[in-house]
Amino acid sequence: MCFAFAFGAIYVPVVAHFLSPLSRILFSWGNFHLRAWRLNMLLNSTPGFIAIILMWILPETAKFLLSVGKEDRAYETLNRLCLKNRGKDLQSLGITGVFQADLPESSAKKRNFFESLWYDTVPLFKPPYLRNFLICTVILSGYFFVGNGIALWFMKLRQIMSDSNMIACDMIKYTKTTHSSSMCSQKTSNFIDGIVLGCVFLACCILISLLLICVRNSYIQLLYAIVATICGFSLNFLKLQLPILIAMVLFSSLLASSIPLISSVLCAVVPTHLRGMAINMSYLFARLSVVIASAIIGSCMVPYCLVTFNIFVLFTLAVAIFTCFLPKI
């Protein structure tokens, strides 16, 4: 299911690659109202509309409905599935109701909005869930900080890197000082690099699926974090375009592709009725970390390039260390 993120990472630069020459033609026609950027927005918005429709149609799981005290809706969901799969309703099979044996008694009580918000949030910051929740949140924030933070600026960083035999930071400083221009670049290689990033992201996801057959979740995360740390650190001395591209792509993709893994760990360490809030709280901090990462790259990458890259390397190393404390699932 998580391959969809990788396909999206490939789809967007592919569309931009083919619309780049079209945009120059359309913008040269002064009275032509259909612009390439509008077509680009339309193509990129279509998957979002499809997702909204699917989210509206698909029901909540019966286990979740039971965990929040909605036994009638859980029964209706299971009855609808039974009719589709077996052509019979539950009543004809002698099933008149459903329940969850290990459901905490207090979770089935009906509450107003504020009571539910309090009940779903406070337990996450108390034992026995506090330790695992904080570890997962720190790791998830690290994945977003490095993986998504660099991915957001990847095209721009590649654009301002020259073809000189220098390390990445020297390329960035050299290009910025000698070719200062406010115009957006439309070089084909920029989009190709973005497609490479998406393809490597997809390859990392496929490798995770294969490794999960025989390797623990936490071990895969530790392996990916260690390799990403090495790739990030290597940017301090790599001098050729191809090795720099490979290191940057792996540095971002390995951590970004690990996001579903830590999300599944978080779901496993909290009970059903707390999973929704646990995921939301963790992703809240994780997305905040992306904002911080983007601000750091945008303001510090050119004047303090080596320091900026190594900040991200240190965050990756911290993620690897915290991964050692994850439950072995």
Short mmCIF file of C-alpha atoms in Angstrom, two decimals:
data_model
loop_
_atom_site.label_atom_id
_atom_site.label_comp_id
_atom_site.label_asym_id
_atom_site.label_seq_id
_atom_site.Cartn_x
_atom_site.Cartn_y
_atom_site.Cartn_z
CA MET A 1 0.00 0.00 0.00
CA CYS A 2 2.90 2.34 0.75
CA PHE A 3 4.20 1.96 -2.79
CA ALA A 4 1.68 4.67 -3.70
CA PHE A 5 3.95 7.29 -2.09
CA ALA A 6 6.83 6.14 -4.28
CA PHE A 7 4.72 6.16 -7.43
CA GLY A 8 3.65 9.70 -6.54
CA ALA A 9 7.28 10.73 -6.12
CA ILE A 10 7.92 9.46 -9.67
CA TYR A 11 4.68 10.75 -11.18
CA VAL A 12 5.16 14.44 -10.31
CA PRO A 13 8.63 14.97 -11.89
CA VAL A 14 7.58 12.86 -14.92
CA VAL A 15 4.62 15.18 -15.51
CA ALA A 16 6.85 18.23 -15.01
CA HIS A 17 9.45 16.79 -17.39
CA PHE A 18 6.97 16.40 -20.25
CA LEU A 19 5.12 19.65 -19.53
CA SER A 20 8.29 21.75 -19.42
CA PRO A 21 8.63 22.13 -23.22
CA LEU A 22 4.84 22.42 -23.53
CA SER A 23 4.78 25.30 -21.06
CA ARG A 24 7.20 27.34 -23.16
CA ILE A 25 4.94 26.87 -26.20
CA LEU A 26 1.73 27.74 -24.36
CA PHE A 27 3.15 30.79 -22.67
CA SER A 28 4.38 32.05 -26.05
CA TRP A 29 0.73 32.22 -27.19
CA GLY A 30 -0.60 35.33 -25.49
CA ASN A 31 -4.32 34.57 -26.06
CA PHE A 32 -4.12 30.88 -25.22
CA HIS A 33 -5.93 30.56 -21.88
CA LEU A 34 -5.03 26.95 -21.05
CA ARG A 35 -1.57 27.17 -19.48
CA ALA A 36 0.69 24.22 -18.84
CA TRP A 37 0.77 24.92 -15.12
CA ARG A 38 -3.01 24.57 -15.00
CA LEU A 39 -2.77 21.24 -16.78
CA ASN A 40 -0.03 20.24 -14.33
CA MET A 41 -2.22 21.15 -11.35
CA LEU A 42 -5.13 19.21 -12.86
CA LEU A 43 -3.03 16.08 -13.40
CA ASN A 44 -1.52 16.25 -9.92
CA SER A 45 -4.90 16.89 -8.26
CA THR A 46 -6.61 13.88 -9.82
CA PRO A 47 -5.11 11.28 -7.40
CA GLY A 48 -6.22 13.47 -4.52
CA PHE A 49 -9.84 13.45 -5.71
CA ILE A 50 -9.69 9.68 -6.13
CA ALA A 51 -8.36 9.35 -2.56
CA ILE A 52 -11.21 11.52 -1.19
CA ILE A 53 -13.80 9.34 -2.95
CA LEU A 54 -12.24 6.13 -1.63
CA MET A 55 -12.01 7.49 1.92
CA TRP A 56 -15.69 8.44 1.74
CA ILE A 57 -16.76 5.00 0.50
CA LEU A 58 -14.61 2.70 2.64
CA PRO A 59 -15.92 1.99 6.17
CA GLU A 60 -14.08 2.09 9.48
CA THR A 61 -12.84 -1.29 10.68
CA ALA A 62 -15.15 -3.21 12.97
CA LYS A 63 -12.37 -3.48 15.57
CA PHE A 64 -12.03 0.31 15.75
CA LEU A 65 -15.80 0.79 15.98
CA LEU A 66 -15.93 -1.70 18.85
CA SER A 67 -13.06 0.04 20.63
CA VAL A 68 -14.99 3.34 20.66
CA GLY A 69 -18.22 1.73 21.84
CA LYS A 70 -20.12 1.64 18.50
CA GLU A 71 -21.24 -1.99 18.50
CA ASP A 72 -24.20 -1.38 16.15
CA ARG A 73 -22.03 0.19 13.44
CA ALA A 74 -19.45 -2.58 13.88
CA TYR A 75 -22.18 -5.16 13.34
CA GLU A 76 -23.45 -3.31 10.25
CA THR A 77 -19.93 -3.20 8.79
CA LEU A 78 -19.36 -6.91 9.32
CA ASN A 79 -22.84 -7.71 8.01
CA ARG A 80 -22.17 -5.75 4.80
CA LEU A 81 -18.86 -7.58 4.32
CA CYS A 82 -20.53 -10.93 4.94
CA LEU A 83 -23.20 -10.19 2.34
CA LYS A 84 -20.57 -9.27 -0.26
CA ASN A 85 -18.25 -12.20 0.47
CA ARG A 86 -20.69 -15.03 1.22
CA GLY A 87 -24.07 -13.84 -0.07
CA LYS A 88 -25.61 -14.27 3.41
CA ASP A 89 -26.17 -11.90 6.30
CA LEU A 90 -24.88 -12.51 9.81
CA GLN A 91 -28.33 -13.24 11.23
CA SER A 92 -28.80 -16.17 8.87
CA LEU A 93 -25.53 -17.56 10.27
CA GLY A 94 -26.79 -17.25 13.82
CA ILE A 95 -24.76 -14.13 14.69
CA THR A 96 -26.85 -11.40 16.28
CA GLY A 97 -24.15 -9.21 17.78
CA VAL A 98 -20.41 -8.62 18.07
CA PHE A 99 -18.14 -7.68 20.94
CA GLN A 100 -14.45 -7.48 21.78
CA ALA A 101 -13.49 -9.57 24.79
CA ASP A 102 -10.32 -7.70 25.78
CA LEU A 103 -11.76 -4.19 25.34
CA PRO A 104 -11.14 -1.93 28.37
CA GLU A 105 -14.47 -1.24 30.01
CA SER A 106 -13.92 2.51 30.21
CA SER A 107 -13.23 2.86 26.48
CA ALA A 108 -16.78 1.83 25.57
CA LYS A 109 -18.41 4.68 27.49
CA LYS A 110 -20.07 7.42 25.51
CA ARG A 111 -18.35 10.81 25.88
CA ASN A 112 -18.62 14.25 24.42
CA PHE A 113 -15.92 15.64 22.14
CA PHE A 114 -13.72 17.16 24.84
CA GLU A 115 -13.94 14.10 27.10
CA SER A 116 -12.97 11.86 24.17
CA LEU A 117 -10.06 14.16 23.27
CA TRP A 118 -8.80 14.09 26.85
CA TYR A 119 -9.26 10.33 27.20
CA ASP A 120 -7.45 9.60 23.92
CA THR A 121 -4.52 11.95 24.56
CA VAL A 122 -3.58 11.77 28.25
CA PRO A 123 -2.85 7.99 28.37
CA LEU A 124 -0.16 8.44 25.70
CA PHE A 125 1.86 10.58 28.12
CA LYS A 126 1.60 8.12 31.00
CA PRO A 127 3.04 4.65 31.61
CA PRO A 128 2.90 2.10 30.10
CA TYR A 129 2.63 3.87 26.73
CA LEU A 130 4.80 6.96 27.36
CA ARG A 131 8.22 5.44 26.65
CA ASN A 132 7.32 3.69 23.38
CA PHE A 133 5.21 6.62 22.20
CA LEU A 134 8.07 9.10 22.71
CA ILE A 135 10.64 6.83 21.05
CA CYS A 136 8.39 6.31 18.02
CA THR A 137 7.63 10.04 17.82
CA VAL A 138 11.32 10.99 17.93
CA ILE A 139 12.17 8.45 15.22
CA LEU A 140 9.24 9.50 13.04
CA SER A 141 10.22 13.17 13.42
CA GLY A 142 13.78 12.25 12.40
CA TYR A 143 12.52 10.45 9.30
CA PHE A 144 10.46 13.47 8.29
CA PHE A 145 13.22 15.94 9.22
CA VAL A 146 15.86 14.27 7.06
CA GLY A 147 13.90 12.29 4.46
CA ASN A 148 11.17 14.76 3.58
CA GLY A 149 13.20 17.86 4.47
CA ILE A 150 15.90 17.07 1.92
CA ALA A 151 13.38 15.79 -0.63
CA LEU A 152 11.60 19.16 -0.59
CA TRP A 153 14.83 20.95 -1.52
CA PHE A 154 16.36 18.17 -3.61
CA MET A 155 15.54 19.66 -7.02
CA LYS A 156 16.82 23.11 -5.99
CA LEU A 157 20.03 21.71 -4.52
CA ARG A 158 20.72 19.70 -7.65
CA GLN A 159 19.99 22.75 -9.79
CA ILE A 160 22.63 24.91 -8.07
CA MET A 161 25.29 22.20 -8.13
CA SER A 162 27.83 22.75 -10.89
CA ASP A 163 29.65 20.07 -12.86
CA SER A 164 32.98 20.97 -11.23
CA ASN A 165 35.17 18.44 -9.46
CA MET A 166 34.23 19.68 -5.97
CA ILE A 167 32.41 18.47 -2.91
CA ALA A 168 28.69 19.27 -2.81
CA CYS A 169 29.01 22.32 -0.57
CA ASP A 170 31.76 23.87 -2.69
CA MET A 171 29.59 23.36 -5.77
CA ILE A 172 26.66 25.11 -4.10
CA LYS A 173 28.77 28.10 -2.99
CA TYR A 174 30.55 28.35 -6.37
CA THR A 175 27.32 28.26 -8.39
CA LYS A 176 25.57 30.73 -6.08
CA THR A 177 28.37 33.29 -6.28
CA THR A 178 29.17 33.00 -9.99
CA HIS A 179 25.72 32.38 -11.52
CA SER A 180 23.32 34.31 -9.32
CA SER A 181 19.98 34.32 -11.10
CA SER A 182 16.41 34.58 -9.93
CA MET A 183 15.02 32.65 -12.90
CA CYS A 184 13.78 29.12 -12.37
CA SER A 185 15.84 26.54 -14.20
CA GLN A 186 14.08 24.30 -16.70
CA LYS A 187 17.00 21.99 -17.41
CA THR A 188 15.82 18.47 -18.22
CA SER A 189 18.44 17.01 -15.89
CA ASN A 190 16.67 18.59 -12.90
CA PHE A 191 13.52 16.57 -13.57
CA ILE A 192 15.54 13.43 -14.33
CA ASP A 193 17.19 13.71 -10.92
CA GLY A 194 13.73 13.95 -9.35
CA ILE A 195 12.62 10.82 -11.22
CA VAL A 196 15.77 9.04 -9.98
CA LEU A 197 14.84 10.05 -6.42
CA GLY A 198 11.36 8.58 -6.85
CA CYS A 199 12.68 5.36 -8.40
CA VAL A 200 15.17 4.82 -5.58
CA PHE A 201 12.39 5.52 -3.08
CA LEU A 202 10.29 2.82 -4.77
CA ALA A 203 13.25 0.41 -4.74
CA CYS A 204 13.73 1.01 -0.99
CA CYS A 205 10.04 0.23 -0.40
CA ILE A 206 10.27 -2.98 -2.44
CA LEU A 207 13.37 -4.03 -0.50
CA ILE A 208 11.52 -3.41 2.78
CA SER A 209 8.68 -5.67 1.61
CA LEU A 210 11.16 -8.45 0.84
CA LEU A 211 13.14 -8.03 4.06
CA LEU A 212 9.98 -8.13 6.19
CA ILE A 213 9.55 -11.77 5.18
CA CYS A 214 12.52 -12.84 7.29
CA VAL A 215 13.80 -9.76 9.23
CA ARG A 216 12.28 -7.87 12.16
CA ASN A 217 10.82 -4.43 11.56
CA SER A 218 13.22 -2.69 13.97
CA TYR A 219 16.27 -4.35 12.39
CA ILE A 220 15.31 -3.02 8.96
CA GLN A 221 14.94 0.48 10.37
CA LEU A 222 18.32 0.23 12.08
CA LEU A 223 19.97 -0.97 8.86
CA TYR A 224 18.41 1.83 6.80
CA ALA A 225 19.36 4.47 9.37
CA ILE A 226 23.00 3.31 9.50
CA VAL A 227 23.34 3.27 5.70
CA ALA A 228 21.68 6.70 5.49
CA THR A 229 24.11 8.06 8.09
CA ILE A 230 27.07 6.79 6.05
CA CYS A 231 25.63 8.32 2.85
CA GLY A 232 25.03 11.65 4.54
CA PHE A 233 28.51 11.75 6.06
CA SER A 234 30.07 10.88 2.69
CA LEU A 235 28.77 14.19 1.28
CA ASN A 236 31.60 15.86 3.22
CA PHE A 237 34.21 14.49 0.81
CA LEU A 238 32.57 13.06 -2.36
CA LYS A 239 33.57 15.13 -5.40
CA LEU A 240 31.97 13.61 -8.50
CA GLN A 241 28.42 14.30 -9.68
CA LEU A 242 27.25 10.68 -9.83
CA PRO A 243 28.48 9.63 -6.34
CA ILE A 244 27.02 12.84 -4.88
CA LEU A 245 23.67 12.14 -6.55
CA ILE A 246 23.64 8.55 -5.25
CA ALA A 247 24.56 9.64 -1.72
CA MET A 248 21.91 12.39 -1.61
CA VAL A 249 19.21 10.15 -3.04
CA LEU A 250 19.93 7.32 -0.58
CA PHE A 251 20.29 9.77 2.32
CA SER A 252 16.72 10.95 1.73
CA SER A 253 15.02 7.81 0.37
CA LEU A 254 16.19 5.35 3.02
CA LEU A 255 14.63 7.39 5.82
CA ALA A 256 11.51 8.48 3.95
CA SER A 257 10.73 4.87 3.00
CA SER A 258 11.02 3.86 6.66
CA ILE A 259 8.09 6.06 7.72
CA PRO A 260 5.49 3.26 7.28
CA LEU A 261 7.67 0.94 9.38
CA ILE A 262 7.74 3.20 12.43
CA SER A 263 4.02 3.92 11.96
CA SER A 264 3.29 0.20 12.17
CA VAL A 265 5.41 -0.07 15.33
CA LEU A 266 3.44 2.78 16.87
CA CYS A 267 0.17 1.02 16.04
CA ALA A 268 1.48 -2.17 17.61
CA VAL A 269 2.51 -0.64 20.95
CA VAL A 270 -0.78 1.16 21.71
CA PRO A 271 -4.28 -0.35 22.00
CA THR A 272 -6.83 0.08 19.23
CA HIS A 273 -8.81 2.92 20.82
CA LEU A 274 -5.60 5.02 21.19
CA ARG A 275 -4.03 4.36 17.79
CA GLY A 276 -5.77 7.18 15.95
CA MET A 277 -4.66 9.80 18.45
CA ALA A 278 -1.15 8.31 18.74
CA ILE A 279 -0.65 8.49 14.97
CA ASN A 280 -2.05 12.03 14.80
CA MET A 281 0.13 13.30 17.66
CA SER A 282 3.27 11.71 16.24
CA TYR A 283 2.64 13.06 12.76
CA LEU A 284 1.93 16.49 14.22
CA PHE A 285 5.46 16.68 15.63
CA ALA A 286 6.90 15.00 12.53
CA ARG A 287 5.38 17.54 10.14
CA LEU A 288 6.57 20.34 12.39
CA SER A 289 10.07 18.91 12.02
CA VAL A 290 9.73 19.19 8.21
CA VAL A 291 8.95 22.90 8.56
CA ILE A 292 12.04 23.34 10.72
CA ALA A 293 14.21 21.32 8.33
CA SER A 294 13.00 23.32 5.34
CA ALA A 295 13.75 26.59 7.13
CA ILE A 296 17.24 25.39 8.05
CA ILE A 297 18.07 24.34 4.48
CA GLY A 298 16.62 27.50 2.97
CA SER A 299 18.44 29.90 5.28
CA CYS A 300 21.67 28.08 6.14
CA MET A 301 22.56 25.79 3.24
CA VAL A 302 24.55 28.36 1.23
CA PRO A 303 26.42 30.26 4.00
CA TYR A 304 26.87 27.25 6.32
CA CYS A 305 26.61 24.29 3.96
CA LEU A 306 28.83 21.76 5.74
CA VAL A 307 27.31 22.57 9.12
CA THR A 308 23.80 22.21 7.68
CA PHE A 309 24.49 18.83 6.03
CA ASN A 310 26.10 17.51 9.21
CA ILE A 311 23.12 18.61 11.30
CA PHE A 312 21.03 16.26 9.19
CA VAL A 313 23.67 13.54 9.56
CA LEU A 314 23.55 13.91 13.36
CA PHE A 315 19.77 13.63 13.31
CA THR A 316 20.08 10.43 11.27
CA LEU A 317 22.60 9.04 13.73
CA ALA A 318 20.23 9.92 16.60
CA VAL A 319 17.45 8.05 14.81
CA ALA A 320 19.70 4.98 14.51
CA ILE A 321 20.43 5.12 18.25
CA PHE A 322 16.76 5.47 19.22
CA THR A 323 15.89 2.58 16.91
CA CYS A 324 17.89 0.29 19.19
CA PHE A 325 15.30 0.93 21.93
CA LEU A 326 12.28 -0.02 19.83
CA PRO A 327 10.24 -3.08 20.80
CA LYS A 328 11.31 -6.13 18.81
CA ILE A 329 8.30 -6.66 16.55
#
